[in-house]
CSV table of C-alpha atoms in Angstrom, one decimal:
chain,number,residue,atom,x,y,z
A,14,MET,CA,9.9,-16.7,14.9
A,15,THR,CA,6.4,-15.7,13.8
A,16,ALA,CA,6.2,-12.2,12.6
A,17,ARG,CA,3.4,-10.0,14.1
A,18,ILE,CA,2.1,-7.5,11.6
A,19,GLY,CA,-0.3,-4.8,12.7
A,20,VAL,CA,-3.3,-3.6,10.7
A,21,ILE,CA,-4.6,-0.2,11.7
A,22,THR,CA,-8.3,0.3,11.5
A,23,PHE,CA,-9.6,3.9,10.9
A,24,PRO,CA,-13.2,4.9,10.8
A,25,GLY,CA,-14.2,4.0,7.3
A,26,SER,CA,-11.5,1.4,6.6
A,27,LEU,CA,-12.9,-1.3,4.3
A,28,ASP,CA,-10.1,-3.6,3.8
A,29,ASP,CA,-8.6,-4.1,7.2
A,30,ARG,CA,-10.0,-7.6,7.6
A,31,ASP,CA,-8.8,-8.5,4.1
A,32,ALA,CA,-5.3,-7.3,5.0
A,33,GLN,CA,-5.4,-9.4,8.2
A,34,ARG,CA,-6.4,-12.4,6.2
A,35,ALA,CA,-3.6,-11.9,3.7
A,36,ILE,CA,-1.1,-11.6,6.6
A,37,ARG,CA,-2.4,-14.9,8.1
A,38,ILE,CA,-2.2,-16.7,4.7
A,39,ALA,CA,1.4,-15.5,4.2
A,40,GLY,CA,2.3,-17.1,7.5
A,41,ALA,CA,2.4,-14.2,10.0
A,42,GLU,CA,0.2,-13.2,12.9
A,43,PRO,CA,-2.1,-10.3,12.2
A,44,VAL,CA,-2.7,-7.8,15.0
A,45,ALA,CA,-5.7,-5.5,15.0
A,46,LEU,CA,-4.8,-1.9,15.9
A,47,TRP,CA,-7.0,1.1,16.4
A,48,HIS,CA,-6.4,4.6,15.0
A,49,GLY,CA,-7.2,6.3,18.4
A,50,SER,CA,-4.5,4.4,20.3
A,51,HIS,CA,-0.9,5.2,20.9
A,52,ASP,CA,0.0,1.5,21.3
A,53,LEU,CA,1.5,-0.6,18.5
A,54,ASP,CA,1.3,-3.7,20.6
A,55,GLY,CA,4.9,-4.7,19.9
A,56,VAL,CA,4.3,-5.5,16.2
A,57,ASP,CA,7.1,-6.1,13.8
A,58,ALA,CA,5.5,-4.4,10.8
A,59,LEU,CA,2.5,-2.3,9.9
A,60,VAL,CA,-0.2,-2.1,7.2
A,61,LEU,CA,-2.4,1.0,6.7
A,62,PRO,CA,-5.3,-0.6,4.8
A,63,GLY,CA,-7.6,0.7,2.1
A,64,GLY,CA,-11.0,2.2,2.4
A,65,PHE,CA,-12.4,5.7,2.7
A,66,SER,CA,-11.3,7.0,6.1
A,67,TYR,CA,-13.0,9.8,8.0
A,68,GLY,CA,-12.3,13.2,6.6
A,69,ASP,CA,-11.7,12.0,3.0
A,70,TYR,CA,-14.2,14.5,1.8
A,71,LEU,CA,-11.7,17.2,2.6
A,72,ARG,CA,-8.8,15.5,1.0
A,73,ALA,CA,-8.1,11.7,0.9
A,74,GLY,CA,-6.1,10.6,3.9
A,75,ALA,CA,-5.6,14.2,5.2
A,76,ILE,CA,-7.5,13.8,8.5
A,77,ALA,CA,-6.6,10.2,9.1
A,78,ALA,CA,-2.9,11.2,8.8
A,79,LEU,CA,-3.4,13.2,12.0
A,80,ALA,CA,-4.9,10.3,14.0
A,81,PRO,CA,-3.2,9.6,17.4
A,82,ILE,CA,-1.6,6.4,16.3
A,83,MET,CA,0.2,8.1,13.4
A,84,ALA,CA,2.7,9.6,15.9
A,85,GLU,CA,3.8,6.0,16.6
A,86,VAL,CA,3.7,5.1,12.9
A,87,LYS,CA,6.1,7.9,12.2
A,88,ASP,CA,8.5,6.8,15.0
A,89,ALA,CA,8.3,3.2,13.8
A,90,ALA,CA,9.1,4.3,10.2
A,91,ALA,CA,12.1,6.3,11.4
A,92,LYS,CA,13.4,3.2,13.2
A,93,GLY,CA,13.1,1.1,10.1
A,94,MET,CA,9.9,-0.9,10.7
A,95,PRO,CA,8.4,-2.2,7.4
A,96,ILE,CA,5.2,-0.2,6.8
A,97,LEU,CA,2.8,-0.7,3.8
A,98,GLY,CA,0.1,1.8,2.8
A,99,ILE,CA,-2.5,0.4,0.5
A,100,CYS,CA,-4.9,2.8,-1.4
A,101,ASN,CA,-6.3,5.0,1.4
A,102,GLY,CA,-3.3,4.0,3.5
A,103,PHE,CA,-1.0,5.3,0.7
A,104,GLN,CA,-2.9,8.5,0.8
A,105,MET,CA,-2.3,8.7,4.6
A,106,LEU,CA,1.4,8.1,4.1
A,107,VAL,CA,1.9,11.0,1.7
A,108,GLU,CA,-0.3,13.3,3.8
A,109,ALA,CA,1.9,12.3,6.9
A,110,HIS,CA,5.0,13.1,4.8
A,111,LEU,CA,6.3,9.6,5.2
A,112,LEU,CA,6.3,9.4,1.4
A,113,PRO,CA,6.6,12.3,-1.1
A,114,GLY,CA,4.0,13.6,-3.5
A,115,GLY,CA,0.2,13.5,-3.3
A,116,LEU,CA,-2.9,11.7,-4.6
A,117,ILE,CA,-5.7,13.5,-6.4
A,118,ARG,CA,-9.0,12.7,-8.0
A,119,ASN,CA,-8.8,10.3,-10.9
A,120,ALA,CA,-8.3,12.0,-14.2
A,121,HIS,CA,-11.8,10.9,-15.5
A,122,GLN,CA,-13.5,12.0,-12.2
A,123,GLN,CA,-14.9,8.5,-11.7
A,124,PHE,CA,-14.3,5.6,-9.3
A,125,ILE,CA,-12.6,2.8,-11.0
A,126,ARG,CA,-12.4,-0.9,-10.2
A,127,ARG,CA,-10.3,-3.3,-12.4
A,128,ASP,CA,-7.7,-6.0,-12.2
A,129,GLN,CA,-4.6,-3.9,-12.9
A,130,ARG,CA,-1.3,-5.0,-14.5
A,131,LEU,CA,1.8,-3.5,-12.8
A,132,ARG,CA,5.5,-3.7,-13.4
A,133,VAL,CA,7.8,-4.1,-10.4
A,134,GLU,CA,10.4,-1.3,-10.6
A,135,ASN,CA,12.1,-1.8,-7.2
A,136,ALA,CA,12.5,-5.2,-5.7
A,137,ASP,CA,14.8,-4.1,-2.9
A,138,THR,CA,12.2,-2.9,-0.4
A,139,ALA,CA,10.9,-4.6,2.7
A,140,TRP,CA,7.6,-5.3,0.8
A,141,THR,CA,9.0,-6.4,-2.6
A,142,SER,CA,12.0,-8.6,-2.0
A,143,ASP,CA,10.0,-11.7,-3.0
A,144,LEU,CA,9.2,-10.1,-6.3
A,145,SER,CA,11.7,-9.4,-9.2
A,146,ALA,CA,12.5,-6.1,-10.8
A,147,GLY,CA,10.8,-6.0,-14.2
A,148,GLN,CA,8.2,-8.6,-13.2
A,149,GLU,CA,4.7,-8.0,-14.2
A,150,ILE,CA,1.9,-8.8,-11.7
A,151,VAL,CA,-1.8,-8.4,-11.7
A,152,ILE,CA,-3.7,-7.2,-8.6
A,153,PRO,CA,-7.1,-5.5,-8.1
A,154,LEU,CA,-7.4,-1.7,-8.2
A,155,LYS,CA,-10.3,0.3,-6.8
A,156,ASN,CA,-10.1,4.0,-6.1
A,157,ALA,CA,-11.5,7.5,-6.9
A,158,ASP,CA,-8.5,9.5,-5.7
A,159,GLY,CA,-5.6,7.6,-7.2
A,160,GLY,CA,-3.8,10.1,-9.4
A,161,TYR,CA,-0.2,10.3,-8.2
A,162,ILE,CA,1.3,13.8,-8.5
A,163,ALA,CA,4.6,15.4,-7.6
A,164,SER,CA,6.7,18.3,-9.0
A,165,GLU,CA,8.9,17.5,-12.0
A,166,SER,CA,12.0,17.8,-9.9
A,167,GLU,CA,10.6,15.4,-7.3
A,168,LEU,CA,9.5,13.0,-10.1
A,169,ASP,CA,13.1,13.1,-11.5
A,170,ARG,CA,14.5,12.4,-8.0
A,171,LEU,CA,12.2,9.4,-7.5
A,172,GLU,CA,13.2,8.0,-10.9
A,173,GLY,CA,16.9,8.7,-10.4
A,174,GLU,CA,17.0,7.2,-6.9
A,175,GLY,CA,15.0,4.1,-7.9
A,176,LEU,CA,12.1,5.0,-5.5
A,177,VAL,CA,9.4,4.2,-8.0
A,178,ALA,CA,8.2,0.8,-6.7
A,179,PHE,CA,5.4,0.0,-9.2
A,180,ARG,CA,4.3,1.4,-12.5
A,181,TYR,CA,1.0,0.9,-14.3
A,182,VAL,CA,1.3,-1.3,-17.5
A,183,GLY,CA,-1.1,-1.4,-20.4
A,184,VAL,CA,-3.4,1.4,-19.1
A,185,ASN,CA,-3.0,4.2,-16.7
A,186,PRO,CA,-6.3,4.0,-14.8
A,187,ASN,CA,-6.2,7.3,-13.0
A,188,GLY,CA,-3.9,9.7,-14.7
A,189,SER,CA,-0.9,9.2,-12.3
A,190,LEU,CA,2.1,11.1,-13.5
A,191,ARG,CA,4.7,8.8,-15.3
A,192,ASP,CA,2.3,5.9,-14.7
A,193,ILE,CA,3.4,5.6,-11.1
A,194,ALA,CA,1.4,3.1,-9.1
A,195,GLY,CA,3.5,3.0,-6.0
A,196,ILE,CA,6.6,4.4,-4.4
A,197,ALA,CA,9.1,3.7,-1.6
A,198,ASN,CA,11.1,5.8,0.8
A,199,GLU,CA,14.9,6.1,0.6
A,200,ARG,CA,15.4,3.4,3.3
A,201,GLY,CA,13.0,1.0,1.6
A,202,ASN,CA,11.0,0.2,4.7
A,203,VAL,CA,8.0,2.3,3.8
A,204,VAL,CA,6.0,1.5,0.6
A,205,GLY,CA,2.7,2.9,-0.7
A,206,LEU,CA,0.6,1.9,-3.6
A,207,MET,CA,-2.9,2.4,-4.9
A,208,PRO,CA,-3.7,-1.2,-6.0
A,209,HIS,CA,-4.7,-3.9,-3.4
A,210,PRO,CA,-2.3,-6.8,-3.0
A,211,GLU,CA,-4.5,-8.2,-0.1
A,212,HIS,CA,-7.1,-9.1,-2.7
A,213,ALA,CA,-4.8,-11.4,-4.6
A,214,VAL,CA,-3.5,-13.9,-2.1
A,215,GLU,CA,-5.8,-16.8,-2.3
A,216,PRO,CA,-6.8,-19.1,-5.2
A,217,GLY,CA,-10.4,-18.7,-6.0
A,218,PHE,CA,-10.6,-15.1,-4.9
A,219,GLY,CA,-7.9,-13.3,-7.0
A,220,PRO,CA,-7.7,-12.0,-10.5
A,221,ASN,CA,-8.2,-14.3,-13.5
A,222,THR,CA,-5.1,-15.9,-14.9
A,223,SER,CA,-4.4,-18.0,-18.0
A,224,ALA,CA,-4.5,-21.1,-15.6
A,225,ALA,CA,-7.9,-20.6,-14.2
A,226,MET,CA,-10.5,-18.0,-13.2
A,227,ARG,CA,-9.9,-16.1,-10.0
A,228,SER,CA,-6.6,-17.9,-9.4
A,229,GLY,CA,-4.2,-14.9,-9.3
A,230,VAL,CA,-2.1,-14.7,-6.1
A,231,ASP,CA,0.4,-12.0,-7.1
A,232,GLY,CA,-0.3,-10.0,-4.0
A,233,LEU,CA,1.1,-12.7,-1.7
A,234,GLY,CA,4.7,-11.7,-2.4
A,235,PHE,CA,4.1,-8.4,-0.6
A,236,PHE,CA,3.4,-10.0,2.7
A,237,THR,CA,6.0,-12.8,2.4
A,238,SER,CA,8.6,-10.1,1.7
A,239,ALA,CA,7.7,-8.3,4.9
A,240,ILE,CA,7.9,-11.5,6.9
A,241,ALA,CA,11.4,-12.1,5.4
A,242,ALA,CA,12.4,-8.5,6.3
A,243,VAL,CA,11.2,-8.9,9.9
A,244,VAL,CA,13.1,-12.2,10.3
A,245,ALA,CA,16.3,-10.6,8.8
A,246,GLN,CA,16.0,-7.7,11.2
A,247,ALA,CA,15.7,-10.1,14.2
A,248,ALA,CA,18.7,-12.2,13.2
């Protein structure tokens, strides 16, 4: 089967086309979805892409989390559909209470763009099964409101239950508590992170590596993992 992975466009989304391209490169069929719709078009998985969605000036992701299609996203998440929130999409997932915690302004109060080193903490989710726990990957980061926060008790729970999916390595670019770059829900089907795996899927356009400039494709494993999860669910 060919997995069909929907990418939801919100007003202000910047990386929806990039996510669609990443899905196609990984071997699945990307399906464009619109925030104002209530139709998921029968997709097998969902990506909430990065950008600066409408209403971000109030609080990043807060208004987009109330978009009509988010009712279907919540239902799909409850049924176990793989859902990935990237950057602004991560902000929407926490604002919609599909993931715990929150995202606030970067500690230095500036937008940051860099190729970021991450450590994979949880390789048992729908979006990380093609990665390895402890593996270090490099994917681009670009955000202004990327500081992950939660109460101490919630942070302890995330750590204790293995729900921290990714952690910043080398430098914490935005002041995220405990260097958290991404988290998963208890079921492992919903994952959110601030860095952008869709920008590291094609040689010539990814981060620099020791092999060659712009050759990094560490983000591809996110999308192949989701394809494998979809195939496994259908079996």
